[in-house]
Each structure stands twice: as structure tokens, then as C-alpha cells.
Amino acid sequence: MKSYLFKIFVAAALLYMSVISGCKEEERVYYLDDSAGTPQQVTDVKVLPTPGGAIITYKLPKDKSLSYVKAVYEIEGGIVREAKSSIYSDTLKLEGFGDTRQHTVNIYSVSRNEKMSEPLPVSVTPLEPPVFSVFKTLTMEATFGGLDIRFQNETQASLAIFIQGDTVGGEWFNVADYYSAAPVGNISIRGMNPTEGNYSIYLRDRWNNKSDTMVLRLTPLYEELIPYGKFKLLNLVGDKSLGQPKYPVMNIFNGKYGAAEDWYKSEDDTYPQWFTIDIGNSVIFSRMKLFQAVQYPYVADWVKDFEIWGSNEPVADWDKWTLLGSFQCEKPSGLPDPQYTAEDMDYERAGEDYNFPTGIPAVRYFRFKVLINRGGGGKFYVLNEVLLWGQIIKEN
């Protein structure tokens, strides 16, 4: 009986191996059959121009050997690029053109044995590439401690931004490089001396297309970091500054930005909420840097909309206070919370930069007034650190 069962088992195993071997052989012959003809071309081709590229749609040929469709084209500098699409799609996406001239794109149908159809030439005229359209929106101006750069990037193209300076008699040096795909860009370069010089800026995309170069003669404005040493918390009528005992207000002004849980956690209360600080000196603010609790990215308890008020009288009456600036915390990507990109996190780790308008008065006391947190409600907010720059007008 055992011998009989063993013979059946061996016969079944041999049959299984024969079937598998036959399948593999059939598959191998199918893919490597050089006698198969070349595939037919695609038909009904339509071209939709896009900034720096095009979207090409088509109808696939009825060919069982078809594997994919590809487009071959040349971009700036004689570089040849390919775009491919499988048989499960009817669309090719072309990118990388550095102009708006007419280009010839060759479309090929490719079989499983890599035989290509005759080329089907298609004319493509791209719209203006983002590297040029974004450059047209670019502004660069001197600000306190450096340069302020802004641009619009509606297509959210990935761009490199290069800034150079010439303040030492004709020798250009690198000031900063940035990479951004933000729809609205705002770059603040700080820590520069108030020295007049030439500053240049240009853009480059990932296909090495370059914009023109903007050159301006600018002088960064003088500023200094306002020292924390004399800062004191005032508890005026209406102030909501007690916070939660483990996380007091003055944690915001201890220089430990980025430290885990070394932050201020406000009271459980309604908005708006504010606290008042005695600076200890008479100061004209130029800018500030706000650090959120990056250990918990873009949570509801982060500060969203806030105002800075100033006064020279330590009183509760709002009539004695001047609005120095209204601000809103926005991530570079513009994505809804809690979504964020690597660029968003780099922005937060470096601190959110805010400029005060010019012409504001010198003040000794300031109020930090939070209008709402990122959650649009809730009872409290969390803030890690606030740095302030400006000019000390009078030391007290």
C-alpha cells in the first residue's frame, strides 16, 4: 500500500513540474519571440500645453504584444528625455522644456520584446516654464538685518533660488541658497551687516533651466537682538498670563528654543488671550522669530493668528496701547492641518519670521495677544520661544 501511494505521489509531482515547466517555456517564448512584428502607432493624438511641458493623450492600438508607449524629445542644451506610459494609461506627461518654442516629439509604441513602432512626430509648444514666470513675480528688498525676498509660484514647481552679494569691491560671494515648491514664497535672510552693496538673485529648475538675474544695490538696516535680561512679566487686569504652572510664560523668553516641553502652555480659557511684558528698555521693534512646539507638528494647539501691541504705560486700558503688527502663522506648502511637507518642517525648525511695519513707535511694554489657535478653538495654546529684534532707543 505504501509503495502504491509513493508511486502516485511521484507521478503527481512529475506532472506538476511538467505543467510549470511548460508554462515557463511558453512565457519565455512569448516575450522573446523576435519573429513578432512591430506594434502599430497610437492614434487620435491630442496635445495640451502646460508650463514647461505638455500632456499628450492618445488611443492605444489593438495589439496584444503592446507593452508601453513612450515619447522621446529634446530639451535645452541638447538633452534627450523620455516619458513612458503603460498600456493601462492613455497619457504621457512631458516636462523640462526651457522655452516656449515649437518642439517635435516622437511617440513610439513598444512591444514586449522591445520592438518599437515607426516614430509618430507630434508638435508641442510649451507654455512659459515656471522658472521664468516665477522670476517675473520676484521681489528683493533690504530689511532689518538682511534681505526680504518674495515670489508667487502658482504651479508649485520645485525651484532653487540663489542669492549672491558684492560688498567688498567687485568680488561676488554666496549669500544663501534655497529650495522651494511653496505657492507663495517669503525668504528672510538675516544676520547681515548694514553695508551697502550689490545683491543678485536668480532661479533654476531641476532640468537646469535658469532665469535671468536680478541685481539690486541695497543696504540692510541696522538691528540687534533685544536681550531677555530685563524682561519681566506684568499681571495687569484682564491679562491671561498665569498659564499652567509647569509651563509658565517666561519659558518663552529663556533662549531654549527647540527644547522639548520647555514652552508656555496658556490657561484653559476663551480667546483672545494675552500677556504683558516689561522689556526694561525703550525699543523700536524690527522683526521677531516665533518657535512653535515642533515635537508635535502643526497640531491644533499651535498659535495661528496673533497681534503684538506696544505702550509706554503699564496699564490695562487698551486705549493706551498701539497695535504694532497683526500676524498669521502659515506653512509654506499651504496644505491643510495636520498635513505638512519636509519644507514646512524646515521652516518651523528655523523659526517663523515676521517683520514689523516701518514707522511704529518706540515702546517699553508689549502685549502678545493670541486671537486663535490652529484648531480654530479649544481652550489653550502652546508656544516654545519668541525672539525679538530692533533698535534700543533708550536704556532704563
Coordinates of C-alpha atoms in Angstrom, one line a residue:
M1 CA 0.0 0.0 0.0
K2 CA 2.8 2.4 0.9
S3 CA 4.6 1.6 -2.3
Y4 CA 1.4 2.3 -4.3
L5 CA 0.9 5.7 -2.5
F6 CA 4.5 6.6 -3.1
K7 CA 4.2 5.9 -6.9
I8 CA 1.1 8.2 -7.0
F9 CA 2.9 11.0 -5.2
V10 CA 5.9 10.7 -7.6
A11 CA 3.6 10.8 -10.6
A12 CA 1.7 13.8 -9.3
A13 CA 5.0 15.7 -8.6
L14 CA 6.3 14.9 -12.1
L15 CA 3.0 16.1 -13.7
Y16 CA 3.2 19.4 -11.7
M17 CA 6.8 20.0 -12.7
S18 CA 5.9 19.4 -16.3
V19 CA 3.0 21.9 -16.2
I20 CA 5.1 24.5 -14.5
S21 CA 8.0 23.9 -17.0
G22 CA 5.5 24.2 -19.9
C23 CA 4.1 27.5 -18.6
K24 CA 7.5 29.0 -18.1
E25 CA 8.6 27.9 -21.6
E26 CA 5.5 29.4 -23.2
E27 CA 6.1 32.6 -21.3
R28 CA 9.7 32.8 -22.3
V29 CA 9.0 32.2 -26.0
Y30 CA 6.2 34.8 -25.9
Y31 CA 8.5 37.6 -24.6
L32 CA 11.5 36.8 -26.7
D33 CA 9.7 36.0 -30.0
D34 CA 11.8 38.0 -32.4
S35 CA 9.6 37.0 -35.3
A36 CA 6.7 39.1 -33.9
G37 CA 6.1 42.2 -35.9
T38 CA 6.5 45.8 -34.7
P39 CA 3.5 47.3 -32.9
Q40 CA 1.2 49.8 -34.6
Q41 CA 1.3 53.5 -33.8
V42 CA -1.0 55.2 -31.4
T43 CA -3.9 57.3 -33.0
D44 CA -6.1 60.3 -32.2
V45 CA -3.2 62.2 -30.5
K46 CA -4.1 65.4 -28.6
V47 CA -1.7 67.9 -27.1
L48 CA -2.4 70.1 -24.0
P49 CA 0.4 72.6 -23.4
T50 CA 1.5 73.1 -19.8
P51 CA 4.1 75.4 -18.2
G52 CA 7.4 74.0 -19.4
G53 CA 5.8 70.8 -20.9
A54 CA 2.7 69.2 -22.3
I55 CA 0.1 66.5 -21.6
I56 CA -0.3 64.1 -24.6
T57 CA -3.3 61.8 -24.8
Y58 CA -4.0 59.1 -27.5
K59 CA -5.7 55.9 -28.4
L60 CA -3.8 52.7 -28.0
P61 CA -3.6 50.3 -30.9
K62 CA -5.3 46.9 -30.6
D63 CA -2.1 44.9 -30.3
K64 CA -1.7 42.1 -27.8
S65 CA 2.1 42.4 -27.8
L66 CA 2.0 46.1 -26.8
S67 CA 3.9 46.8 -23.6
Y68 CA 4.1 50.6 -23.3
V69 CA 4.2 53.9 -25.1
K70 CA 7.0 56.4 -24.9
A71 CA 7.8 59.9 -26.1
V72 CA 11.3 61.0 -27.0
Y73 CA 12.1 64.7 -27.1
E74 CA 14.9 67.2 -26.7
I75 CA 15.1 69.9 -24.1
E76 CA 17.5 72.8 -23.5
G77 CA 21.2 72.1 -24.2
G78 CA 20.5 69.1 -26.4
I79 CA 19.5 66.8 -23.6
V80 CA 17.2 64.0 -24.7
R81 CA 14.4 63.0 -22.4
E82 CA 11.9 60.2 -22.4
A83 CA 8.4 59.9 -21.0
K84 CA 6.8 56.5 -20.7
S85 CA 3.2 55.2 -20.0
S86 CA 2.0 51.6 -19.6
I87 CA -0.9 50.0 -21.6
Y88 CA -3.2 50.9 -18.7
S89 CA -3.0 54.6 -19.4
D90 CA -3.6 56.8 -22.4
T91 CA -1.5 59.8 -21.3
L92 CA 2.1 60.9 -21.5
K93 CA 3.4 63.8 -19.3
L94 CA 6.3 65.9 -20.8
E95 CA 8.4 68.1 -18.6
G96 CA 11.7 70.1 -18.7
F97 CA 11.3 72.5 -21.6
G98 CA 13.1 75.8 -21.1
D99 CA 11.3 77.9 -23.7
T100 CA 8.0 78.4 -25.5
R101 CA 9.3 77.4 -29.0
Q102 CA 7.7 74.6 -31.0
H103 CA 9.3 71.2 -30.4
T104 CA 9.0 67.9 -32.3
V105 CA 8.2 65.0 -30.0
N106 CA 8.4 61.4 -31.4
I107 CA 5.9 58.9 -30.0
Y108 CA 6.6 55.2 -30.1
S109 CA 4.6 52.1 -29.4
V110 CA 6.8 49.5 -27.8
S111 CA 6.1 45.7 -27.7
R112 CA 7.0 43.2 -25.0
N113 CA 10.1 42.2 -26.9
E114 CA 11.1 45.9 -27.1
K115 CA 10.4 46.4 -30.7
M116 CA 9.3 49.9 -31.5
S117 CA 6.8 51.2 -34.0
E118 CA 7.8 53.9 -36.5
P119 CA 8.0 57.3 -34.8
L120 CA 4.9 59.4 -34.8
P121 CA 6.1 63.0 -34.8
V122 CA 3.9 65.5 -32.8
S123 CA 4.4 69.2 -32.4
V124 CA 4.5 70.6 -28.9
T125 CA 4.6 74.3 -27.9
P126 CA 5.0 74.5 -24.1
L127 CA 3.6 77.4 -22.0
E128 CA 6.1 79.6 -20.2
P129 CA 8.2 77.5 -17.8
P130 CA 7.8 78.2 -14.1
V131 CA 11.4 79.2 -13.7
F132 CA 10.6 82.3 -15.9
S133 CA 7.1 83.0 -14.8
V134 CA 8.0 82.9 -11.1
F135 CA 11.0 85.1 -11.7
K136 CA 8.6 87.8 -13.0
T137 CA 6.9 87.9 -9.6
L138 CA 10.2 88.0 -7.7
T139 CA 11.0 91.0 -5.4
M140 CA 14.0 91.6 -3.2
E141 CA 14.5 94.5 -0.8
A142 CA 16.5 95.5 2.2
T143 CA 15.0 94.9 5.6
F144 CA 16.2 94.9 9.2
G145 CA 19.3 92.7 9.4
G146 CA 19.2 91.5 5.8
L147 CA 17.1 90.9 2.8
D148 CA 13.4 90.1 2.2
I149 CA 12.6 88.0 -0.9
R150 CA 9.1 87.2 -2.1
F151 CA 7.6 85.4 -5.1
Q152 CA 4.5 83.6 -6.4
N153 CA 4.7 80.0 -7.7
E154 CA 1.2 79.0 -8.7
T155 CA 2.3 75.7 -10.3
Q156 CA 4.3 74.8 -7.1
A157 CA 7.3 73.9 -9.3
S158 CA 10.4 72.8 -7.4
L159 CA 12.9 75.6 -7.8
A160 CA 16.3 76.5 -6.5
I161 CA 16.9 80.1 -5.5
F162 CA 20.5 81.5 -5.5
I163 CA 21.4 84.8 -3.8
Q164 CA 24.8 86.4 -4.1
G165 CA 26.4 89.6 -2.8
D166 CA 29.1 92.0 -3.7
T167 CA 30.1 94.3 -0.8
V168 CA 33.9 94.0 -1.0
G169 CA 34.8 95.7 -4.2
G170 CA 33.8 93.5 -7.1
E171 CA 34.1 90.0 -5.6
W172 CA 30.8 88.1 -5.6
F173 CA 30.2 85.7 -2.8
N174 CA 27.4 83.3 -2.0
V175 CA 24.8 84.7 0.4
A176 CA 22.3 81.8 0.5
D177 CA 20.7 79.0 -1.5
Y178 CA 17.1 78.0 -1.0
Y179 CA 14.9 75.3 -2.5
S180 CA 11.1 75.7 -2.5
A181 CA 7.9 74.5 -4.1
A182 CA 5.7 76.8 -2.0
P183 CA 2.8 78.5 -3.8
V184 CA 3.7 81.8 -2.0
G185 CA 7.4 82.2 -1.1
N186 CA 8.8 84.5 1.5
I187 CA 12.5 84.2 2.3
S188 CA 14.1 86.3 5.0
I189 CA 17.9 86.4 5.1
R190 CA 19.2 87.7 8.4
G191 CA 22.4 88.4 10.3
M192 CA 23.8 90.8 7.7
N193 CA 25.8 93.9 8.3
P194 CA 24.3 97.3 7.4
T195 CA 26.7 97.7 4.5
E196 CA 25.7 98.9 1.0
G197 CA 26.4 96.5 -1.8
N198 CA 25.1 94.8 -4.9
Y199 CA 22.9 91.7 -4.4
S200 CA 21.8 89.3 -7.2
I201 CA 19.2 86.6 -7.4
Y202 CA 18.2 84.0 -10.0
L203 CA 16.2 80.8 -10.2
R204 CA 17.0 77.3 -11.6
D205 CA 14.7 74.3 -12.0
R206 CA 15.6 70.6 -11.8
W207 CA 16.3 70.5 -15.5
N208 CA 18.9 73.2 -15.2
N209 CA 16.8 75.9 -16.9
K210 CA 17.8 79.3 -15.5
S211 CA 16.0 82.6 -15.2
D212 CA 17.5 86.0 -15.8
T213 CA 19.5 87.5 -12.9
M214 CA 18.1 90.4 -10.9
V215 CA 20.8 92.8 -9.5
L216 CA 20.0 95.5 -7.0
R217 CA 22.0 97.8 -4.8
L218 CA 20.8 97.5 -1.3
T219 CA 21.7 98.3 2.3
P220 CA 20.4 96.0 5.1
L221 CA 19.0 98.0 8.0
Y222 CA 20.7 98.0 11.4
E223 CA 19.1 95.9 14.1
E224 CA 20.1 94.0 17.2
L225 CA 18.7 91.1 19.2
I226 CA 16.7 92.5 22.1
P227 CA 18.2 90.9 25.3
Y228 CA 16.0 89.0 27.6
G229 CA 17.8 90.1 30.7
K230 CA 15.4 92.8 31.8
F231 CA 12.2 91.1 30.6
K232 CA 9.5 90.9 33.4
L233 CA 6.0 89.6 33.3
L234 CA 3.3 92.0 34.3
N235 CA -0.1 90.8 35.5
L236 CA -2.5 93.6 34.6
V237 CA -6.3 93.4 34.9
G238 CA -7.6 91.3 32.1
D239 CA -4.3 89.6 31.3
K240 CA -4.4 85.8 31.0
S241 CA -0.8 85.1 31.8
L242 CA -0.8 82.6 34.6
G243 CA -0.7 79.6 32.3
Q244 CA -0.2 76.1 33.6
P245 CA 2.3 76.0 36.5
K246 CA 4.6 73.5 34.8
Y247 CA 4.8 75.7 31.7
P248 CA 5.0 79.4 32.7
V249 CA 5.0 82.4 30.3
M250 CA 8.7 83.2 30.9
N251 CA 9.7 79.9 29.3
I252 CA 9.1 81.8 26.0
F253 CA 12.0 84.1 26.8
N254 CA 14.7 81.8 28.2
G255 CA 16.7 81.1 25.0
K256 CA 15.9 77.4 24.9
Y257 CA 14.0 77.3 21.6
G258 CA 13.6 73.8 20.3
A259 CA 13.8 72.2 23.7
A260 CA 11.2 69.6 24.4
E261 CA 8.4 70.8 26.7
D262 CA 10.3 74.0 27.6
W263 CA 7.4 76.0 26.4
Y264 CA 4.5 78.1 27.6
K265 CA 1.1 76.5 27.9
S266 CA -1.7 79.0 28.3
E267 CA -4.7 78.9 30.6
D268 CA -7.8 76.9 29.8
D269 CA -9.9 79.9 28.7
T270 CA -11.6 81.5 25.8
Y271 CA -9.9 83.6 23.1
P272 CA -8.5 86.2 22.7
Q273 CA -5.8 85.6 25.3
W274 CA -2.9 87.9 26.0
F275 CA 0.0 88.6 28.4
T276 CA 2.1 91.7 29.0
I277 CA 5.9 92.0 29.2
D278 CA 8.1 94.9 30.6
I279 CA 11.0 95.0 28.1
G280 CA 13.1 97.1 30.5
N281 CA 14.3 99.4 27.7
S282 CA 12.6 101.6 25.1
V283 CA 12.7 99.7 21.8
I284 CA 11.6 100.0 18.2
F285 CA 10.8 96.5 17.0
S286 CA 12.0 95.5 13.6
R287 CA 11.1 91.8 13.5
M288 CA 10.6 88.7 15.5
K289 CA 11.0 84.9 15.2
L290 CA 8.4 82.6 16.7
F291 CA 9.1 79.0 17.6
Q292 CA 6.3 76.5 17.9
A293 CA 6.4 73.1 19.6
V294 CA 7.9 71.2 16.7
Q295 CA 7.8 67.9 18.6
Y296 CA 4.1 67.9 17.7
P297 CA 3.9 69.2 14.1
Y298 CA 1.0 71.5 13.2
V299 CA -1.3 70.4 16.0
A300 CA -4.4 72.3 16.9
D301 CA -2.8 73.9 20.0
W302 CA -0.2 75.8 17.9
V303 CA -0.6 79.6 17.7
K304 CA -2.4 80.7 14.5
D305 CA -3.4 84.3 14.4
F306 CA -1.9 86.8 16.8
E307 CA -1.1 90.5 17.4
I308 CA 1.7 92.5 19.1
W309 CA 0.7 95.7 20.9
G310 CA 3.0 98.3 22.5
S311 CA 2.8 101.0 25.1
N312 CA 4.9 103.2 27.3
E313 CA 2.4 103.0 30.2
P314 CA 2.0 99.7 32.1
V315 CA -1.8 100.0 32.3
A316 CA -4.6 97.6 31.4
D317 CA -6.6 100.1 29.4
W318 CA -6.4 99.1 25.7
D319 CA -6.8 102.8 24.7
K320 CA -3.2 103.3 25.9
W321 CA -1.9 100.6 23.6
T322 CA -0.8 100.8 19.9
L323 CA -1.2 97.9 17.5
L324 CA 2.4 97.2 16.3
G325 CA 1.5 94.3 14.0
S326 CA -1.0 91.6 13.0
F327 CA 0.3 88.2 12.1
Q328 CA -0.8 84.8 10.9
C329 CA 1.2 81.6 11.1
E330 CA 1.1 79.9 7.6
K331 CA 3.0 76.9 6.4
P332 CA 5.0 77.2 3.1
S333 CA 3.1 74.4 1.4
G334 CA -0.3 75.7 2.2
L335 CA -1.6 72.2 3.0
P336 CA -4.4 71.8 5.5
D337 CA -3.5 70.7 9.0
P338 CA -2.3 68.2 10.1
Q339 CA -0.6 67.6 6.7
Y340 CA 2.9 69.1 6.2
T341 CA 5.9 68.7 4.0
A342 CA 9.7 68.5 4.7
E343 CA 9.9 72.2 3.7
D344 CA 7.2 73.0 6.2
M345 CA 9.2 71.3 9.0
D346 CA 12.5 73.0 7.9
Y347 CA 10.6 76.3 8.1
E348 CA 9.4 75.6 11.6
R349 CA 12.7 74.4 13.0
A350 CA 14.3 77.6 11.7
G351 CA 11.6 79.7 13.3
E352 CA 8.7 81.7 11.8
D353 CA 10.0 85.1 10.7
Y354 CA 7.7 88.2 11.0
N355 CA 8.5 91.8 10.1
F356 CA 7.1 94.7 11.9
P357 CA 5.9 97.6 9.7
T358 CA 8.1 100.6 9.5
G359 CA 7.2 103.8 11.4
I360 CA 6.0 102.1 14.6
P361 CA 6.8 103.9 17.8
A362 CA 9.4 103.0 20.4
V363 CA 7.8 101.2 23.4
R364 CA 8.8 99.8 26.7
Y365 CA 5.9 97.4 27.2
F366 CA 4.5 94.9 24.8
R367 CA 1.4 92.6 24.7
F368 CA 1.3 89.3 22.9
K369 CA -2.3 88.7 22.0
V370 CA -3.4 85.3 20.6
L371 CA -6.6 85.6 18.6
I372 CA -7.0 81.9 17.8
N373 CA -5.0 78.6 17.8
R374 CA -4.6 76.4 14.7
G375 CA -7.5 74.3 15.8
G376 CA -9.8 77.2 15.4
G377 CA -10.9 77.0 19.0
G378 CA -10.1 74.9 22.0
K379 CA -9.1 76.4 25.4
F380 CA -5.3 76.8 25.3
Y381 CA -2.3 77.3 23.1
V382 CA 1.4 76.2 23.3
L383 CA 4.3 78.4 22.4
N384 CA 8.0 77.5 22.6
E385 CA 10.0 80.7 22.2
V386 CA 9.9 84.3 20.9
L387 CA 13.0 86.2 19.7
L388 CA 12.7 90.0 19.1
W389 CA 15.0 92.3 17.1
G390 CA 15.0 96.0 16.7
Q391 CA 16.8 99.2 17.9
I392 CA 17.2 100.1 21.6
I393 CA 16.3 103.8 21.8
K394 CA 16.7 104.3 25.5
E395 CA 18.2 102.0 28.2
N396 CA 16.4 102.3 31.6

